[in-house]
JSON list of C-alpha atoms in Angstrom, two decimals:
[
{"chain": "A", "resi": 1, "resn": "MET", "atom": "CA", "xyz": [123.70, 118.63, 98.20]},
{"chain": "A", "resi": 2, "resn": "LEU", "atom": "CA", "xyz": [120.87, 119.26, 95.88]},
{"chain": "A", "resi": 3, "resn": "VAL", "atom": "CA", "xyz": [120.20, 115.52, 94.89]},
{"chain": "A", "resi": 4, "resn": "LYS", "atom": "CA", "xyz": [119.04, 113.23, 97.72]},
{"chain": "A", "resi": 5, "resn": "SER", "atom": "CA", "xyz": [119.65, 109.64, 96.36]},
{"chain": "A", "resi": 6, "resn": "PHE", "atom": "CA", "xyz": [121.31, 107.61, 98.78]},
{"chain": "A", "resi": 7, "resn": "LEU", "atom": "CA", "xyz": [122.11, 105.37, 95.66]},
{"chain": "A", "resi": 8, "resn": "LEU", "atom": "CA", "xyz": [124.49, 107.61, 94.05]},
{"chain": "A", "resi": 9, "resn": "PRO", "atom": "CA", "xyz": [128.05, 108.57, 95.00]},
{"chain": "A", "resi": 10, "resn": "ASP", "atom": "CA", "xyz": [128.68, 112.34, 95.69]},
{"chain": "A", "resi": 11, "resn": "ASN", "atom": "CA", "xyz": [130.42, 113.03, 92.42]},
{"chain": "A", "resi": 12, "resn": "LEU", "atom": "CA", "xyz": [127.19, 111.79, 90.29]},
{"chain": "A", "resi": 13, "resn": "LYS", "atom": "CA", "xyz": [125.05, 113.85, 92.66]},
{"chain": "A", "resi": 14, "resn": "ARG", "atom": "CA", "xyz": [126.97, 116.96, 91.85]},
{"chain": "A", "resi": 15, "resn": "TYR", "atom": "CA", "xyz": [126.81, 115.95, 88.45]},
{"chain": "A", "resi": 16, "resn": "VAL", "atom": "CA", "xyz": [123.00, 115.46, 88.27]},
{"chain": "A", "resi": 17, "resn": "ALA", "atom": "CA", "xyz": [122.74, 118.79, 89.98]},
{"chain": "A", "resi": 18, "resn": "GLU", "atom": "CA", "xyz": [125.06, 120.86, 88.02]},
{"chain": "A", "resi": 19, "resn": "ASN", "atom": "CA", "xyz": [123.80, 119.27, 84.38]},
{"chain": "A", "resi": 20, "resn": "TRP", "atom": "CA", "xyz": [120.22, 118.69, 84.84]},
{"chain": "A", "resi": 21, "resn": "VAL", "atom": "CA", "xyz": [118.45, 120.33, 87.56]},
{"chain": "A", "resi": 22, "resn": "HIS", "atom": "CA", "xyz": [116.59, 123.60, 86.66]},
{"chain": "A", "resi": 23, "resn": "GLU", "atom": "CA", "xyz": [115.26, 125.15, 90.12]},
{"chain": "A", "resi": 24, "resn": "PRO", "atom": "CA", "xyz": [113.10, 128.36, 90.13]},
{"chain": "A", "resi": 25, "resn": "ASN", "atom": "CA", "xyz": [114.24, 130.84, 92.46]},
{"chain": "A", "resi": 26, "resn": "THR", "atom": "CA", "xyz": [111.30, 130.58, 94.73]},
{"chain": "A", "resi": 27, "resn": "LEU", "atom": "CA", "xyz": [111.73, 126.75, 95.17]},
{"chain": "A", "resi": 28, "resn": "ALA", "atom": "CA", "xyz": [115.56, 127.02, 96.12]},
{"chain": "A", "resi": 29, "resn": "LYS", "atom": "CA", "xyz": [114.33, 129.36, 98.76]},
{"chain": "A", "resi": 30, "resn": "LEU", "atom": "CA", "xyz": [111.85, 127.20, 100.33]},
{"chain": "A", "resi": 31, "resn": "ARG", "atom": "CA", "xyz": [114.46, 124.29, 99.76]},
{"chain": "A", "resi": 32, "resn": "GLU", "atom": "CA", "xyz": [117.01, 126.44, 101.75]},
{"chain": "A", "resi": 33, "resn": "GLU", "atom": "CA", "xyz": [114.71, 127.43, 104.53]},
{"chain": "A", "resi": 34, "resn": "THR", "atom": "CA", "xyz": [113.49, 123.88, 105.01]},
{"chain": "A", "resi": 35, "resn": "SER", "atom": "CA", "xyz": [117.11, 122.40, 105.05]},
{"chain": "A", "resi": 36, "resn": "GLN", "atom": "CA", "xyz": [117.45, 124.27, 108.53]},
{"chain": "A", "resi": 37, "resn": "MET", "atom": "CA", "xyz": [114.70, 122.22, 109.97]},
{"chain": "A", "resi": 38, "resn": "PRO", "atom": "CA", "xyz": [115.33, 119.40, 112.14]},
{"chain": "A", "resi": 39, "resn": "ASN", "atom": "CA", "xyz": [112.99, 117.22, 110.06]},
{"chain": "A", "resi": 40, "resn": "SER", "atom": "CA", "xyz": [114.38, 118.40, 106.70]},
{"chain": "A", "resi": 41, "resn": "GLY", "atom": "CA", "xyz": [114.87, 115.19, 105.34]},
{"chain": "A", "resi": 42, "resn": "MET", "atom": "CA", "xyz": [111.04, 115.15, 104.80]},
{"chain": "A", "resi": 43, "resn": "GLN", "atom": "CA", "xyz": [111.43, 117.59, 101.56]},
{"chain": "A", "resi": 44, "resn": "ILE", "atom": "CA", "xyz": [111.62, 115.80, 98.33]},
{"chain": "A", "resi": 45, "resn": "GLY", "atom": "CA", "xyz": [115.02, 116.88, 96.03]},
{"chain": "A", "resi": 46, "resn": "PRO", "atom": "CA", "xyz": [114.59, 119.58, 93.47]},
{"chain": "A", "resi": 47, "resn": "ASP", "atom": "CA", "xyz": [115.74, 116.71, 90.68]},
{"chain": "A", "resi": 48, "resn": "GLN", "atom": "CA", "xyz": [112.43, 115.02, 91.90]},
{"chain": "A", "resi": 49, "resn": "GLY", "atom": "CA", "xyz": [110.15, 118.50, 91.54]},
{"chain": "A", "resi": 50, "resn": "VAL", "atom": "CA", "xyz": [111.44, 118.60, 88.28]},
{"chain": "A", "resi": 51, "resn": "LEU", "atom": "CA", "xyz": [110.26, 114.74, 87.27]},
{"chain": "A", "resi": 52, "resn": "MET", "atom": "CA", "xyz": [107.03, 115.43, 88.58]},
{"chain": "A", "resi": 53, "resn": "GLY", "atom": "CA", "xyz": [106.81, 118.94, 86.98]},
{"chain": "A", "resi": 54, "resn": "ILE", "atom": "CA", "xyz": [107.43, 116.96, 83.58]},
{"chain": "A", "resi": 55, "resn": "LEU", "atom": "CA", "xyz": [104.97, 114.10, 84.23]},
{"chain": "A", "resi": 56, "resn": "ALA", "atom": "CA", "xyz": [102.09, 116.44, 84.81]},
{"chain": "A", "resi": 57, "resn": "LYS", "atom": "CA", "xyz": [102.75, 118.03, 81.73]},
{"chain": "A", "resi": 58, "resn": "LEU", "atom": "CA", "xyz": [103.28, 115.08, 79.67]},
{"chain": "A", "resi": 59, "resn": "ILE", "atom": "CA", "xyz": [99.77, 113.70, 80.68]},
{"chain": "A", "resi": 60, "resn": "GLY", "atom": "CA", "xyz": [98.09, 116.94, 80.25]},
{"chain": "A", "resi": 61, "resn": "ALA", "atom": "CA", "xyz": [97.15, 117.03, 83.95]},
{"chain": "A", "resi": 62, "resn": "LYS", "atom": "CA", "xyz": [94.41, 119.52, 85.19]},
{"chain": "A", "resi": 63, "resn": "ARG", "atom": "CA", "xyz": [93.90, 118.26, 88.79]},
{"chain": "A", "resi": 64, "resn": "TYR", "atom": "CA", "xyz": [96.35, 117.00, 91.27]},
{"chain": "A", "resi": 65, "resn": "LEU", "atom": "CA", "xyz": [96.02, 115.23, 94.53]},
{"chain": "A", "resi": 66, "resn": "GLU", "atom": "CA", "xyz": [98.57, 115.27, 97.35]},
{"chain": "A", "resi": 67, "resn": "VAL", "atom": "CA", "xyz": [98.67, 113.42, 100.30]},
{"chain": "A", "resi": 68, "resn": "GLY", "atom": "CA", "xyz": [101.20, 114.77, 102.62]},
{"chain": "A", "resi": 69, "resn": "VAL", "atom": "CA", "xyz": [102.34, 118.60, 101.99]},
{"chain": "A", "resi": 70, "resn": "PHE", "atom": "CA", "xyz": [105.05, 119.41, 104.41]},
{"chain": "A", "resi": 71, "resn": "THR", "atom": "CA", "xyz": [106.58, 122.77, 103.49]},
{"chain": "A", "resi": 72, "resn": "GLY", "atom": "CA", "xyz": [105.07, 122.78, 100.17]},
{"chain": "A", "resi": 73, "resn": "TYR", "atom": "CA", "xyz": [108.09, 121.70, 97.97]},
{"chain": "A", "resi": 74, "resn": "SER", "atom": "CA", "xyz": [106.39, 119.19, 96.14]},
{"chain": "A", "resi": 75, "resn": "SER", "atom": "CA", "xyz": [102.89, 120.92, 95.36]},
{"chain": "A", "resi": 76, "resn": "ALA", "atom": "CA", "xyz": [104.45, 123.99, 94.23]},
{"chain": "A", "resi": 77, "resn": "SER", "atom": "CA", "xyz": [106.71, 122.07, 91.71]},
{"chain": "A", "resi": 78, "resn": "VAL", "atom": "CA", "xyz": [103.75, 120.36, 90.43]},
{"chain": "A", "resi": 79, "resn": "ALA", "atom": "CA", "xyz": [101.11, 123.61, 90.41]},
{"chain": "A", "resi": 80, "resn": "LEU", "atom": "CA", "xyz": [103.94, 125.61, 88.45]},
{"chain": "A", "resi": 81, "resn": "ALA", "atom": "CA", "xyz": [103.39, 122.88, 85.93]},
{"chain": "A", "resi": 82, "resn": "LEU", "atom": "CA", "xyz": [99.69, 122.81, 85.43]},
{"chain": "A", "resi": 83, "resn": "PRO", "atom": "CA", "xyz": [97.97, 125.10, 83.51]},
{"chain": "A", "resi": 84, "resn": "PRO", "atom": "CA", "xyz": [96.38, 128.31, 84.75]},
{"chain": "A", "resi": 85, "resn": "ASP", "atom": "CA", "xyz": [93.00, 126.82, 85.49]},
{"chain": "A", "resi": 86, "resn": "GLY", "atom": "CA", "xyz": [94.79, 123.92, 86.93]},
{"chain": "A", "resi": 87, "resn": "GLU", "atom": "CA", "xyz": [93.99, 122.32, 90.56]},
{"chain": "A", "resi": 88, "resn": "VAL", "atom": "CA", "xyz": [95.91, 121.04, 93.24]},
{"chain": "A", "resi": 89, "resn": "ILE", "atom": "CA", "xyz": [93.89, 119.23, 96.35]},
{"chain": "A", "resi": 90, "resn": "ALA", "atom": "CA", "xyz": [96.79, 119.48, 99.28]},
{"chain": "A", "resi": 91, "resn": "CYS", "atom": "CA", "xyz": [96.08, 117.18, 102.54]},
{"chain": "A", "resi": 92, "resn": "ASP", "atom": "CA", "xyz": [97.80, 117.69, 105.46]},
{"chain": "A", "resi": 93, "resn": "VAL", "atom": "CA", "xyz": [97.54, 117.92, 109.48]},
{"chain": "A", "resi": 94, "resn": "SER", "atom": "CA", "xyz": [100.30, 120.45, 110.24]},
{"chain": "A", "resi": 95, "resn": "GLU", "atom": "CA", "xyz": [99.40, 123.99, 110.56]},
{"chain": "A", "resi": 96, "resn": "GLU", "atom": "CA", "xyz": [103.15, 125.12, 111.04]},
{"chain": "A", "resi": 97, "resn": "PHE", "atom": "CA", "xyz": [104.53, 123.41, 108.23]},
{"chain": "A", "resi": 98, "resn": "THR", "atom": "CA", "xyz": [101.39, 124.38, 105.79]},
{"chain": "A", "resi": 99, "resn": "SER", "atom": "CA", "xyz": [101.91, 127.92, 106.97]},
{"chain": "A", "resi": 100, "resn": "MET", "atom": "CA", "xyz": [105.30, 127.85, 105.50]},
{"chain": "A", "resi": 101, "resn": "ALA", "atom": "CA", "xyz": [103.93, 126.38, 102.48]},
{"chain": "A", "resi": 102, "resn": "ARG", "atom": "CA", "xyz": [101.39, 128.76, 101.68]},
{"chain": "A", "resi": 103, "resn": "ARG", "atom": "CA", "xyz": [103.91, 131.50, 101.94]},
{"chain": "A", "resi": 104, "resn": "TYR", "atom": "CA", "xyz": [105.91, 130.31, 99.41]},
{"chain": "A", "resi": 105, "resn": "TRP", "atom": "CA", "xyz": [103.00, 129.09, 97.23]},
{"chain": "A", "resi": 106, "resn": "ALA", "atom": "CA", "xyz": [102.18, 132.95, 97.20]},
{"chain": "A", "resi": 107, "resn": "GLU", "atom": "CA", "xyz": [105.57, 133.90, 96.10]},
{"chain": "A", "resi": 108, "resn": "ALA", "atom": "CA", "xyz": [105.58, 131.53, 93.37]},
{"chain": "A", "resi": 109, "resn": "GLY", "atom": "CA", "xyz": [102.13, 132.69, 92.21]},
{"chain": "A", "resi": 110, "resn": "VAL", "atom": "CA", "xyz": [100.27, 129.37, 92.84]},
{"chain": "A", "resi": 111, "resn": "GLN", "atom": "CA", "xyz": [98.35, 129.98, 95.72]},
{"chain": "A", "resi": 112, "resn": "ASP", "atom": "CA", "xyz": [95.15, 130.23, 93.60]},
{"chain": "A", "resi": 113, "resn": "LYS", "atom": "CA", "xyz": [95.54, 126.77, 92.26]},
{"chain": "A", "resi": 114, "resn": "ILE", "atom": "CA", "xyz": [96.08, 124.81, 95.65]},
{"chain": "A", "resi": 115, "resn": "LYS", "atom": "CA", "xyz": [93.15, 124.18, 97.92]},
{"chain": "A", "resi": 116, "resn": "LEU", "atom": "CA", "xyz": [94.46, 122.81, 101.27]},
{"chain": "A", "resi": 117, "resn": "PHE", "atom": "CA", "xyz": [92.73, 120.48, 103.76]},
{"chain": "A", "resi": 118, "resn": "LEU", "atom": "CA", "xyz": [94.16, 120.37, 107.29]},
{"chain": "A", "resi": 119, "resn": "ALA", "atom": "CA", "xyz": [92.60, 116.95, 108.40]},
{"chain": "A", "resi": 120, "resn": "PRO", "atom": "CA", "xyz": [93.66, 113.27, 108.82]},
{"chain": "A", "resi": 121, "resn": "ALA", "atom": "CA", "xyz": [94.04, 112.66, 105.03]},
{"chain": "A", "resi": 122, "resn": "VAL", "atom": "CA", "xyz": [91.74, 109.66, 105.11]},
{"chain": "A", "resi": 123, "resn": "GLU", "atom": "CA", "xyz": [89.06, 111.66, 106.18]},
{"chain": "A", "resi": 124, "resn": "THR", "atom": "CA", "xyz": [89.48, 114.27, 103.30]},
{"chain": "A", "resi": 125, "resn": "LEU", "atom": "CA", "xyz": [89.78, 111.42, 100.83]},
{"chain": "A", "resi": 126, "resn": "ASP", "atom": "CA", "xyz": [86.92, 109.65, 102.01]},
{"chain": "A", "resi": 127, "resn": "ARG", "atom": "CA", "xyz": [84.84, 113.03, 101.54]},
{"chain": "A", "resi": 128, "resn": "LEU", "atom": "CA", "xyz": [86.56, 113.70, 98.02]},
{"chain": "A", "resi": 129, "resn": "ILE", "atom": "CA", "xyz": [85.00, 110.18, 97.35]},
{"chain": "A", "resi": 130, "resn": "ALA", "atom": "CA", "xyz": [81.43, 110.53, 99.17]},
{"chain": "A", "resi": 131, "resn": "GLU", "atom": "CA", "xyz": [81.28, 114.34, 96.94]},
{"chain": "A", "resi": 132, "resn": "GLY", "atom": "CA", "xyz": [81.47, 111.85, 93.86]},
{"chain": "A", "resi": 133, "resn": "GLN", "atom": "CA", "xyz": [85.29, 112.78, 92.77]},
{"chain": "A", "resi": 134, "resn": "ALA", "atom": "CA", "xyz": [86.39, 109.35, 92.03]},
{"chain": "A", "resi": 135, "resn": "GLY", "atom": "CA", "xyz": [87.91, 109.12, 88.66]},
{"chain": "A", "resi": 136, "resn": "SER", "atom": "CA", "xyz": [88.25, 113.01, 88.34]},
{"chain": "A", "resi": 137, "resn": "PHE", "atom": "CA", "xyz": [91.93, 113.42, 89.28]},
{"chain": "A", "resi": 138, "resn": "ASP", "atom": "CA", "xyz": [94.81, 113.23, 86.76]},
{"chain": "A", "resi": 139, "resn": "MET", "atom": "CA", "xyz": [97.84, 112.57, 89.22]},
{"chain": "A", "resi": 140, "resn": "ALA", "atom": "CA", "xyz": [98.47, 112.07, 92.68]},
{"chain": "A", "resi": 141, "resn": "PHE", "atom": "CA", "xyz": [101.44, 111.79, 95.20]},
{"chain": "A", "resi": 142, "resn": "ILE", "atom": "CA", "xyz": [101.85, 109.77, 98.41]},
{"chain": "A", "resi": 143, "resn": "ASP", "atom": "CA", "xyz": [104.44, 111.32, 101.01]},
{"chain": "A", "resi": 144, "resn": "ALA", "atom": "CA", "xyz": [103.20, 111.00, 104.31]},
{"chain": "A", "resi": 145, "resn": "ASP", "atom": "CA", "xyz": [103.11, 108.76, 107.48]},
{"chain": "A", "resi": 146, "resn": "LYS", "atom": "CA", "xyz": [103.89, 105.42, 106.17]},
{"chain": "A", "resi": 147, "resn": "PRO", "atom": "CA", "xyz": [101.67, 103.16, 108.27]},
{"chain": "A", "resi": 148, "resn": "ASN", "atom": "CA", "xyz": [98.43, 104.71, 106.54]},
{"chain": "A", "resi": 149, "resn": "TYR", "atom": "CA", "xyz": [100.04, 104.24, 103.29]},
{"chain": "A", "resi": 150, "resn": "PRO", "atom": "CA", "xyz": [97.85, 101.00, 102.17]},
{"chain": "A", "resi": 151, "resn": "SER", "atom": "CA", "xyz": [94.87, 103.13, 102.90]},
{"chain": "A", "resi": 152, "resn": "TYR", "atom": "CA", "xyz": [95.77, 106.00, 101.16]},
{"chain": "A", "resi": 153, "resn": "TYR", "atom": "CA", "xyz": [96.67, 104.07, 98.25]},
{"chain": "A", "resi": 154, "resn": "GLU", "atom": "CA", "xyz": [93.31, 102.53, 97.89]},
{"chain": "A", "resi": 155, "resn": "ARG", "atom": "CA", "xyz": [91.33, 105.86, 98.41]},
{"chain": "A", "resi": 156, "resn": "VAL", "atom": "CA", "xyz": [94.03, 107.54, 95.63]},
{"chain": "A", "resi": 157, "resn": "LEU", "atom": "CA", "xyz": [93.51, 104.86, 93.34]},
{"chain": "A", "resi": 158, "resn": "GLN", "atom": "CA", "xyz": [89.85, 105.44, 93.50]},
{"chain": "A", "resi": 159, "resn": "LEU", "atom": "CA", "xyz": [90.12, 109.12, 93.18]},
{"chain": "A", "resi": 160, "resn": "LEU", "atom": "CA", "xyz": [92.48, 108.68, 89.86]},
{"chain": "A", "resi": 161, "resn": "ARG", "atom": "CA", "xyz": [90.64, 108.75, 86.30]},
{"chain": "A", "resi": 162, "resn": "ALA", "atom": "CA", "xyz": [92.09, 106.01, 83.82]},
{"chain": "A", "resi": 163, "resn": "ASN", "atom": "CA", "xyz": [95.58, 106.41, 82.93]},
{"chain": "A", "resi": 164, "resn": "GLY", "atom": "CA", "xyz": [96.20, 108.83, 85.76]},
{"chain": "A", "resi": 165, "resn": "LEU", "atom": "CA", "xyz": [99.30, 108.52, 87.46]},
{"chain": "A", "resi": 166, "resn": "LEU", "atom": "CA", "xyz": [99.94, 107.77, 91.07]},
{"chain": "A", "resi": 167, "resn": "LEU", "atom": "CA", "xyz": [103.18, 108.72, 92.44]},
{"chain": "A", "resi": 168, "resn": "ILE", "atom": "CA", "xyz": [104.62, 107.24, 96.04]},
{"chain": "A", "resi": 169, "resn": "ASP", "atom": "CA", "xyz": [107.55, 108.59, 97.84]},
{"chain": "A", "resi": 170, "resn": "ASN", "atom": "CA", "xyz": [109.99, 106.66, 100.04]},
{"chain": "A", "resi": 171, "resn": "VAL", "atom": "CA", "xyz": [109.52, 103.05, 98.86]},
{"chain": "A", "resi": 172, "resn": "LEU", "atom": "CA", "xyz": [113.10, 102.29, 98.87]},
{"chain": "A", "resi": 173, "resn": "TRP", "atom": "CA", "xyz": [113.20, 103.71, 102.55]},
{"chain": "A", "resi": 174, "resn": "SER", "atom": "CA", "xyz": [117.20, 104.27, 102.62]},
{"chain": "A", "resi": 175, "resn": "GLY", "atom": "CA", "xyz": [117.29, 100.53, 101.61]},
{"chain": "A", "resi": 176, "resn": "ARG", "atom": "CA", "xyz": [115.83, 98.91, 104.54]},
{"chain": "A", "resi": 177, "resn": "VAL", "atom": "CA", "xyz": [113.08, 97.51, 102.38]},
{"chain": "A", "resi": 178, "resn": "ALA", "atom": "CA", "xyz": [115.84, 94.89, 101.09]},
{"chain": "A", "resi": 179, "resn": "ASP", "atom": "CA", "xyz": [117.02, 94.04, 104.41]},
{"chain": "A", "resi": 180, "resn": "PRO", "atom": "CA", "xyz": [115.74, 91.09, 105.88]},
{"chain": "A", "resi": 181, "resn": "SER", "atom": "CA", "xyz": [116.67, 92.13, 109.27]},
{"chain": "A", "resi": 182, "resn": "ALA", "atom": "CA", "xyz": [114.74, 95.60, 109.34]},
{"chain": "A", "resi": 183, "resn": "THR", "atom": "CA", "xyz": [111.59, 94.39, 110.66]},
{"chain": "A", "resi": 184, "resn": "ASP", "atom": "CA", "xyz": [110.21, 97.96, 112.26]},
{"chain": "A", "resi": 185, "resn": "PRO", "atom": "CA", "xyz": [106.60, 98.84, 111.24]},
{"chain": "A", "resi": 186, "resn": "ASP", "atom": "CA", "xyz": [107.33, 101.19, 108.55]},
{"chain": "A", "resi": 187, "resn": "THR", "atom": "CA", "xyz": [109.84, 99.39, 106.66]},
{"chain": "A", "resi": 188, "resn": "THR", "atom": "CA", "xyz": [107.20, 96.49, 107.12]},
{"chain": "A", "resi": 189, "resn": "VAL", "atom": "CA", "xyz": [104.39, 98.49, 105.55]},
{"chain": "A", "resi": 190, "resn": "LEU", "atom": "CA", "xyz": [106.61, 99.87, 102.72]},
{"chain": "A", "resi": 191, "resn": "ARG", "atom": "CA", "xyz": [107.72, 96.52, 101.83]},
{"chain": "A", "resi": 192, "resn": "GLU", "atom": "CA", "xyz": [104.46, 94.62, 102.10]},
{"chain": "A", "resi": 193, "resn": "LEU", "atom": "CA", "xyz": [102.87, 97.94, 99.72]},
{"chain": "A", "resi": 194, "resn": "ASN", "atom": "CA", "xyz": [105.70, 97.49, 97.18]},
{"chain": "A", "resi": 195, "resn": "LYS", "atom": "CA", "xyz": [104.88, 93.54, 97.03]},
{"chain": "A", "resi": 196, "resn": "MET", "atom": "CA", "xyz": [101.09, 94.56, 96.69]},
{"chain": "A", "resi": 197, "resn": "ILE", "atom": "CA", "xyz": [101.43, 97.38, 94.05]},
{"chain": "A", "resi": 198, "resn": "HIS", "atom": "CA", "xyz": [103.77, 94.80, 91.79]},
{"chain": "A", "resi": 199, "resn": "ASN", "atom": "CA", "xyz": [101.12, 92.32, 91.81]},
{"chain": "A", "resi": 200, "resn": "ASP", "atom": "CA", "xyz": [98.16, 94.80, 91.67]},
{"chain": "A", "resi": 201, "resn": "PRO", "atom": "CA", "xyz": [96.41, 94.34, 87.98]},
{"chain": "A", "resi": 202, "resn": "ARG", "atom": "CA", "xyz": [94.59, 97.79, 88.33]},
{"chain": "A", "resi": 203, "resn": "VAL", "atom": "CA", "xyz": [97.97, 99.37, 87.84]},
{"chain": "A", "resi": 204, "resn": "GLU", "atom": "CA", "xyz": [101.08, 99.19, 85.86]},
{"chain": "A", "resi": 205, "resn": "ALA", "atom": "CA", "xyz": [104.08, 100.30, 87.87]},
{"chain": "A", "resi": 206, "resn": "CYS", "atom": "CA", "xyz": [107.59, 100.76, 87.89]},
{"chain": "A", "resi": 207, "resn": "LEU", "atom": "CA", "xyz": [110.02, 102.01, 90.66]},
{"chain": "A", "resi": 208, "resn": "ILE", "atom": "CA", "xyz": [112.69, 105.18, 89.91]},
{"chain": "A", "resi": 209, "resn": "PRO", "atom": "CA", "xyz": [115.36, 105.29, 91.94]},
{"chain": "A", "resi": 210, "resn": "ILE", "atom": "CA", "xyz": [115.15, 108.65, 92.66]},
{"chain": "A", "resi": 211, "resn": "GLY", "atom": "CA", "xyz": [115.38, 110.39, 95.75]},
{"chain": "A", "resi": 212, "resn": "ASP", "atom": "CA", "xyz": [114.27, 107.82, 98.56]},
{"chain": "A", "resi": 213, "resn": "GLY", "atom": "CA", "xyz": [112.70, 105.87, 95.90]},
{"chain": "A", "resi": 214, "resn": "LEU", "atom": "CA", "xyz": [109.41, 106.93, 93.90]},
{"chain": "A", "resi": 215, "resn": "THR", "atom": "CA", "xyz": [107.24, 104.25, 92.64]},
{"chain": "A", "resi": 216, "resn": "ILE", "atom": "CA", "xyz": [105.35, 105.29, 89.29]},
{"chain": "A", "resi": 217, "resn": "ALA", "atom": "CA", "xyz": [101.96, 103.75, 88.76]},
{"chain": "A", "resi": 218, "resn": "ARG", "atom": "CA", "xyz": [99.71, 104.24, 85.76]},
{"chain": "A", "resi": 219, "resn": "LYS", "atom": "CA", "xyz": [95.96, 103.23, 86.62]},
{"chain": "A", "resi": 220, "resn": "ARG", "atom": "CA", "xyz": [94.61, 100.91, 84.00]}
]
């Protein structure tokens, strides 16, 4: 199934996939190969990739920051939407997963736009801030280990320019954030982060029920 939202019944998923998803062949191949992996659920759906690409074009994004690459679908989706001189800074810790991402970036012709940093993302983000890159990114996406979401959020917000967009994945967490009986660490962190963003005067935010829930926040 192309559309991953747990909120939609299968017939609506099929309708959305058939009528609203235009997926490049390279990304379809990447999605299919990733689907054979045990942790394939970590990959975003093509409908979300389309949305991210449209948002990048709407704001005229040239610099994009990604925390959590996996096999490269989201980074490729945005890189394809950036202008020829656009730049993607991608943060991940897995050589195994990102080696697959590199292969598909090359096939999509966007490898020259993407700089991959294989290190804990907090270290990479702190390095970018220390280098004076605060306020220099147009758009960012967080889709990585949930316990570190608050740390990523604060650092990425520093790195975004005013009116830049911050996207955060998995904020509905298959509905567990709305289940009071769910008290595991990942759910608790996401629930607290959602509340914090809702009350954060530095951003204007909304939650889109696409995939596993996507927060879109504009930095004021």
